[in-house]
mmCIF file of C-alpha atoms in Angstrom:
data_model
loop_
_atom_site.group_PDB
_atom_site.id
_atom_site.type_symbol
_atom_site.label_atom_id
_atom_site.label_comp_id
_atom_site.label_asym_id
_atom_site.label_seq_id
_atom_site.Cartn_x
_atom_site.Cartn_y
_atom_site.Cartn_z
ATOM 1 C CA UNK A 23 -0.121 -0.024 -0.094
ATOM 2 C CA UNK A 24 2.523 2.470 1.168
ATOM 3 C CA UNK A 25 5.042 1.449 -1.343
ATOM 4 C CA UNK A 26 2.815 2.046 -4.164
ATOM 5 C CA UNK A 27 2.594 6.036 -3.205
ATOM 6 C CA UNK A 28 6.255 6.333 -2.147
ATOM 7 C CA UNK A 29 7.912 4.410 -5.147
ATOM 8 C CA UNK A 30 7.788 7.185 -7.607
ATOM 9 C CA UNK A 31 9.152 9.874 -5.110
ATOM 10 C CA UNK A 32 11.854 7.591 -3.634
ATOM 11 C CA UNK A 33 13.187 6.755 -7.450
ATOM 12 C CA UNK A 34 13.135 10.382 -8.143
ATOM 13 C CA UNK A 35 15.175 11.133 -5.117
ATOM 14 C CA UNK A 36 17.715 8.462 -4.977
ATOM 15 C CA UNK A 37 18.196 8.280 -8.929
ATOM 16 C CA UNK A 38 21.287 10.542 -8.715
ATOM 17 C CA UNK A 39 22.861 8.379 -6.017
ATOM 18 C CA UNK A 40 22.192 5.447 -7.736
ATOM 19 C CA UNK A 41 23.887 6.564 -10.998
ATOM 20 C CA UNK A 42 26.925 8.141 -8.961
ATOM 21 C CA UNK A 43 27.397 4.437 -7.386
ATOM 22 C CA UNK A 44 27.280 3.137 -11.102
ATOM 23 C CA UNK A 45 29.755 5.381 -12.307
ATOM 24 C CA UNK A 46 32.005 4.316 -9.353
ATOM 25 C CA UNK A 47 31.608 0.774 -10.830
ATOM 26 C CA UNK A 48 29.829 -0.633 -7.680
ATOM 27 C CA UNK A 49 27.351 -3.247 -8.400
ATOM 28 C CA UNK A 50 23.697 -3.324 -7.311
ATOM 29 C CA UNK A 51 24.451 -6.770 -5.685
ATOM 30 C CA UNK A 52 26.969 -5.250 -3.527
ATOM 31 C CA UNK A 53 24.679 -2.203 -2.273
ATOM 32 C CA UNK A 54 22.090 -5.027 -1.423
ATOM 33 C CA UNK A 55 24.644 -6.755 0.670
ATOM 34 C CA UNK A 56 26.073 -3.650 2.390
ATOM 35 C CA UNK A 57 22.564 -2.349 3.198
ATOM 36 C CA UNK A 58 21.682 -5.716 4.910
ATOM 37 C CA UNK A 59 24.915 -5.388 6.790
ATOM 38 C CA UNK A 60 24.233 -1.913 7.784
ATOM 39 C CA UNK A 61 20.751 -2.490 9.046
ATOM 40 C CA UNK A 62 21.776 -5.554 10.867
ATOM 41 C CA UNK A 63 24.789 -4.098 12.666
ATOM 42 C CA UNK A 64 22.780 -0.797 13.212
ATOM 43 C CA UNK A 65 19.899 -2.872 15.183
ATOM 44 C CA UNK A 66 22.120 -5.032 17.210
ATOM 45 C CA UNK A 67 24.603 -2.242 18.124
ATOM 46 C CA UNK A 68 21.706 0.113 19.564
ATOM 47 C CA UNK A 69 18.518 -1.539 20.044
ATOM 48 C CA UNK A 70 19.653 -4.166 22.623
ATOM 49 C CA UNK A 71 21.005 -1.230 24.857
ATOM 50 C CA UNK A 72 17.781 0.843 24.634
ATOM 51 C CA UNK A 73 19.011 3.432 22.315
ATOM 52 C CA UNK A 74 16.194 3.591 19.854
ATOM 53 C CA UNK A 75 16.636 6.986 18.227
ATOM 54 C CA UNK A 76 20.250 6.364 17.012
ATOM 55 C CA UNK A 77 19.489 2.864 16.385
ATOM 56 C CA UNK A 78 16.528 3.967 13.994
ATOM 57 C CA UNK A 79 18.776 6.574 12.452
ATOM 58 C CA UNK A 80 21.565 4.253 11.322
ATOM 59 C CA UNK A 81 18.905 1.567 10.215
ATOM 60 C CA UNK A 82 16.960 4.038 8.164
ATOM 61 C CA UNK A 83 20.059 5.084 6.273
ATOM 62 C CA UNK A 84 20.934 1.748 5.116
ATOM 63 C CA UNK A 85 17.113 0.919 4.615
ATOM 64 C CA UNK A 86 17.252 3.267 1.601
ATOM 65 C CA UNK A 87 19.889 0.635 -0.073
ATOM 66 C CA UNK A 88 16.754 -1.661 -0.625
ATOM 67 C CA UNK A 89 15.386 1.065 -3.329
ATOM 68 C CA UNK A 90 18.998 2.070 -4.537
ATOM 69 C CA UNK A 91 19.945 -1.392 -5.640
ATOM 70 C CA UNK A 92 16.630 -1.733 -7.529
ATOM 71 C CA UNK A 93 17.186 1.708 -9.316
ATOM 72 C CA UNK A 94 20.920 0.749 -9.981
ATOM 73 C CA UNK A 95 19.774 -2.454 -11.762
ATOM 74 C CA UNK A 96 17.245 -0.961 -14.027
ATOM 75 C CA UNK A 97 19.552 1.822 -15.072
ATOM 76 C CA UNK A 98 22.511 -0.539 -15.779
ATOM 77 C CA UNK A 99 20.202 -3.325 -17.420
ATOM 78 C CA UNK A 100 21.054 -5.787 -14.813
ATOM 79 C CA UNK A 101 17.880 -6.737 -13.497
ATOM 80 C CA UNK A 102 17.831 -10.377 -13.171
ATOM 81 C CA UNK A 103 15.989 -13.523 -11.287
ATOM 82 C CA UNK A 104 19.214 -13.861 -9.399
ATOM 83 C CA UNK A 105 19.089 -10.239 -8.002
ATOM 84 C CA UNK A 106 15.650 -10.122 -6.976
ATOM 85 C CA UNK A 107 16.262 -13.455 -5.269
ATOM 86 C CA UNK A 108 19.197 -12.069 -3.272
ATOM 87 C CA UNK A 109 17.207 -8.947 -2.325
ATOM 88 C CA UNK A 110 14.335 -11.106 -1.089
ATOM 89 C CA UNK A 111 16.492 -13.287 1.151
ATOM 90 C CA UNK A 112 18.568 -10.464 2.572
ATOM 91 C CA UNK A 113 15.667 -8.565 3.269
ATOM 92 C CA UNK A 114 14.438 -11.371 5.702
ATOM 93 C CA UNK A 115 17.750 -10.940 7.399
ATOM 94 C CA UNK A 116 17.043 -7.257 7.857
ATOM 95 C CA UNK A 117 13.622 -7.692 9.293
ATOM 96 C CA UNK A 118 14.839 -10.124 11.314
ATOM 97 C CA UNK A 119 17.711 -8.056 12.939
ATOM 98 C CA UNK A 120 15.131 -5.072 13.439
ATOM 99 C CA UNK A 121 12.446 -6.995 15.441
ATOM 100 C CA UNK A 122 15.050 -9.343 17.092
ATOM 101 C CA UNK A 123 17.085 -6.716 18.690
ATOM 102 C CA UNK A 124 14.313 -4.930 19.789
ATOM 103 C CA UNK A 125 12.934 -8.221 21.500
ATOM 104 C CA UNK A 126 16.600 -8.818 23.190
ATOM 105 C CA UNK A 127 16.002 -5.414 24.894
ATOM 106 C CA UNK A 128 12.853 -6.044 26.383
ATOM 107 C CA UNK A 129 13.977 -9.454 27.375
ATOM 108 C CA UNK A 130 16.827 -8.091 29.101
ATOM 109 C CA UNK A 131 17.215 -4.695 30.331
ATOM 110 C CA UNK A 132 13.740 -3.566 29.150
ATOM 111 C CA UNK A 133 12.299 -6.384 31.129
ATOM 112 C CA UNK A 134 9.003 -6.806 29.594
ATOM 113 C CA UNK A 135 7.763 -10.194 28.571
ATOM 114 C CA UNK A 136 4.449 -8.743 26.779
ATOM 115 C CA UNK A 137 6.531 -6.491 24.558
ATOM 116 C CA UNK A 138 9.186 -9.654 23.764
ATOM 117 C CA UNK A 139 6.285 -11.842 22.714
ATOM 118 C CA UNK A 140 4.552 -9.143 20.751
ATOM 119 C CA UNK A 141 7.857 -8.587 18.832
ATOM 120 C CA UNK A 142 8.596 -12.130 18.143
ATOM 121 C CA UNK A 143 4.834 -12.722 17.175
ATOM 122 C CA UNK A 144 5.198 -9.418 14.721
ATOM 123 C CA UNK A 145 8.488 -11.113 13.272
ATOM 124 C CA UNK A 146 6.900 -14.338 12.738
ATOM 125 C CA UNK A 147 3.759 -13.119 11.159
ATOM 126 C CA UNK A 148 5.695 -10.796 8.861
ATOM 127 C CA UNK A 149 7.994 -13.606 7.777
ATOM 128 C CA UNK A 150 4.828 -15.822 7.034
ATOM 129 C CA UNK A 151 3.367 -12.802 4.799
ATOM 130 C CA UNK A 152 6.532 -12.724 2.735
ATOM 131 C CA UNK A 153 6.588 -16.718 2.466
ATOM 132 C CA UNK A 154 2.828 -17.336 1.461
ATOM 133 C CA UNK A 155 3.548 -14.687 -1.517
ATOM 134 C CA UNK A 156 6.981 -16.648 -2.549
ATOM 135 C CA UNK A 157 5.063 -19.893 -2.068
ATOM 136 C CA UNK A 158 2.260 -19.031 -4.311
ATOM 137 C CA UNK A 159 4.298 -17.546 -6.935
ATOM 138 C CA UNK A 160 6.275 -20.827 -7.144
ATOM 139 C CA UNK A 161 3.225 -22.747 -7.552
ATOM 140 C CA UNK A 162 1.983 -20.223 -10.209
ATOM 141 C CA UNK A 163 -0.546 -18.138 -8.142
ATOM 142 C CA UNK A 164 -0.512 -14.666 -7.213
ATOM 143 C CA UNK A 165 -0.324 -13.529 -3.461
ATOM 144 C CA UNK A 166 0.664 -10.062 -3.352
ATOM 145 C CA UNK A 167 -2.138 -8.184 -1.501
ATOM 146 C CA UNK A 168 -2.796 -7.501 2.070
ATOM 147 C CA UNK A 169 -2.829 -4.669 4.181
ATOM 148 C CA UNK A 170 0.652 -5.243 5.835
ATOM 149 C CA UNK A 171 3.399 -5.522 3.112
ATOM 150 C CA UNK A 172 6.908 -5.144 3.829
ATOM 151 C CA UNK A 173 7.244 -1.487 3.414
ATOM 152 C CA UNK A 174 4.229 -0.903 5.665
ATOM 153 C CA UNK A 175 5.542 -2.980 8.462
ATOM 154 C CA UNK A 176 9.042 -1.525 8.114
ATOM 155 C CA UNK A 177 7.898 2.322 8.292
ATOM 156 C CA UNK A 178 5.594 1.683 11.238
ATOM 157 C CA UNK A 179 8.275 -0.261 13.348
ATOM 158 C CA UNK A 180 10.963 2.226 12.456
ATOM 159 C CA UNK A 181 9.074 5.495 12.924
ATOM 160 C CA UNK A 182 7.572 4.482 16.275
ATOM 161 C CA UNK A 183 10.650 3.163 17.769
ATOM 162 C CA UNK A 184 12.416 6.201 16.691
ATOM 163 C CA UNK A 185 9.956 8.609 18.111
ATOM 164 C CA UNK A 186 9.784 6.717 21.150
ATOM 165 C CA UNK A 187 13.371 6.977 21.662
ATOM 166 C CA UNK A 188 13.809 10.733 20.530
ATOM 167 C CA UNK A 189 10.566 12.056 22.638
ATOM 168 C CA UNK A 190 11.118 9.418 25.663
ATOM 169 C CA UNK A 191 7.642 8.329 25.011
ATOM 170 C CA UNK A 192 6.353 5.591 27.313
ATOM 171 C CA UNK A 193 6.661 2.011 25.959
ATOM 172 C CA UNK A 194 2.871 1.721 25.646
ATOM 173 C CA UNK A 195 3.083 3.823 22.364
ATOM 174 C CA UNK A 196 5.147 1.102 20.830
ATOM 175 C CA UNK A 197 3.173 -1.749 22.420
ATOM 176 C CA UNK A 198 -0.033 -0.086 20.751
ATOM 177 C CA UNK A 199 1.655 0.021 17.195
ATOM 178 C CA UNK A 200 2.917 -3.605 17.690
ATOM 179 C CA UNK A 201 -0.699 -5.001 18.492
ATOM 180 C CA UNK A 202 -1.801 -3.321 15.242
ATOM 181 C CA UNK A 203 1.043 -4.478 13.533
ATOM 182 C CA UNK A 204 0.423 -8.131 14.497
ATOM 183 C CA UNK A 205 -3.223 -7.875 13.539
ATOM 184 C CA UNK A 206 -2.500 -6.484 10.251
ATOM 185 C CA UNK A 207 0.059 -9.011 9.400
ATOM 186 C CA UNK A 208 -2.069 -11.741 10.576
ATOM 187 C CA UNK A 209 -4.817 -10.692 8.592
ATOM 188 C CA UNK A 210 -2.677 -10.343 5.438
ATOM 189 C CA UNK A 211 -1.867 -13.995 5.641
ATOM 190 C CA UNK A 212 -5.717 -14.888 5.755
ATOM 191 C CA UNK A 213 -6.124 -12.518 2.791
ATOM 192 C CA UNK A 214 -3.309 -14.260 0.888
ATOM 193 C CA UNK A 215 -4.506 -17.887 1.867
ATOM 194 C CA UNK A 216 -7.835 -16.917 0.707
ATOM 195 C CA UNK A 217 -6.654 -15.388 -2.668
ATOM 196 C CA UNK A 218 -4.399 -18.577 -3.460
ATOM 197 C CA UNK A 219 -7.450 -20.918 -2.292
ATOM 198 C CA UNK A 220 -9.689 -19.085 -4.726
ATOM 199 C CA UNK A 221 -7.266 -19.097 -7.613
ATOM 200 C CA UNK A 222 -6.606 -23.015 -6.960
ATOM 201 C CA UNK A 223 -10.451 -23.927 -6.753
ATOM 202 C CA UNK A 224 -11.077 -21.674 -10.173
ATOM 203 C CA UNK A 225 -8.417 -23.824 -11.895
#
């Protein structure tokens, strides 16, 4: 949903950077890998210590690589199944790092079992959302709809975590967003299962 509305603007903003990286002979695959490393390091270096604001700043800086590598691939004519596969696999590592690092904080010094459970649930449902689409497409079906796609989930968790850290907001603000995110992800799984079932029955 959000991805559809922001793709045009982010492409326009990030295209000069993509061109500069190509001119420096940096490959899209390298940008993909460096972005994932940056997100993972940023998440585990800051979030488990409760440094939500700076962790979000670092993660957000590297999250943009997920857009830049795609723009680079299109500009250079290097779009391939391999690049799409690598991007999807590494996206899962980035997502796991963000939610996992937050869960580590609440399982440790944050001392909040409910938040830890919510974060793990969001991580699991998010992974199933992505898996449902991948598995459906491998069987010749489509399952790309839903109210909680990856871009939506990332924006929700990063914006909320960043503001909680920057403004010293109560943890309950993040908890409310996590409940909503878990419910939206669960419903997206249901939607995709129903879509595939409908397509399978119609065949």
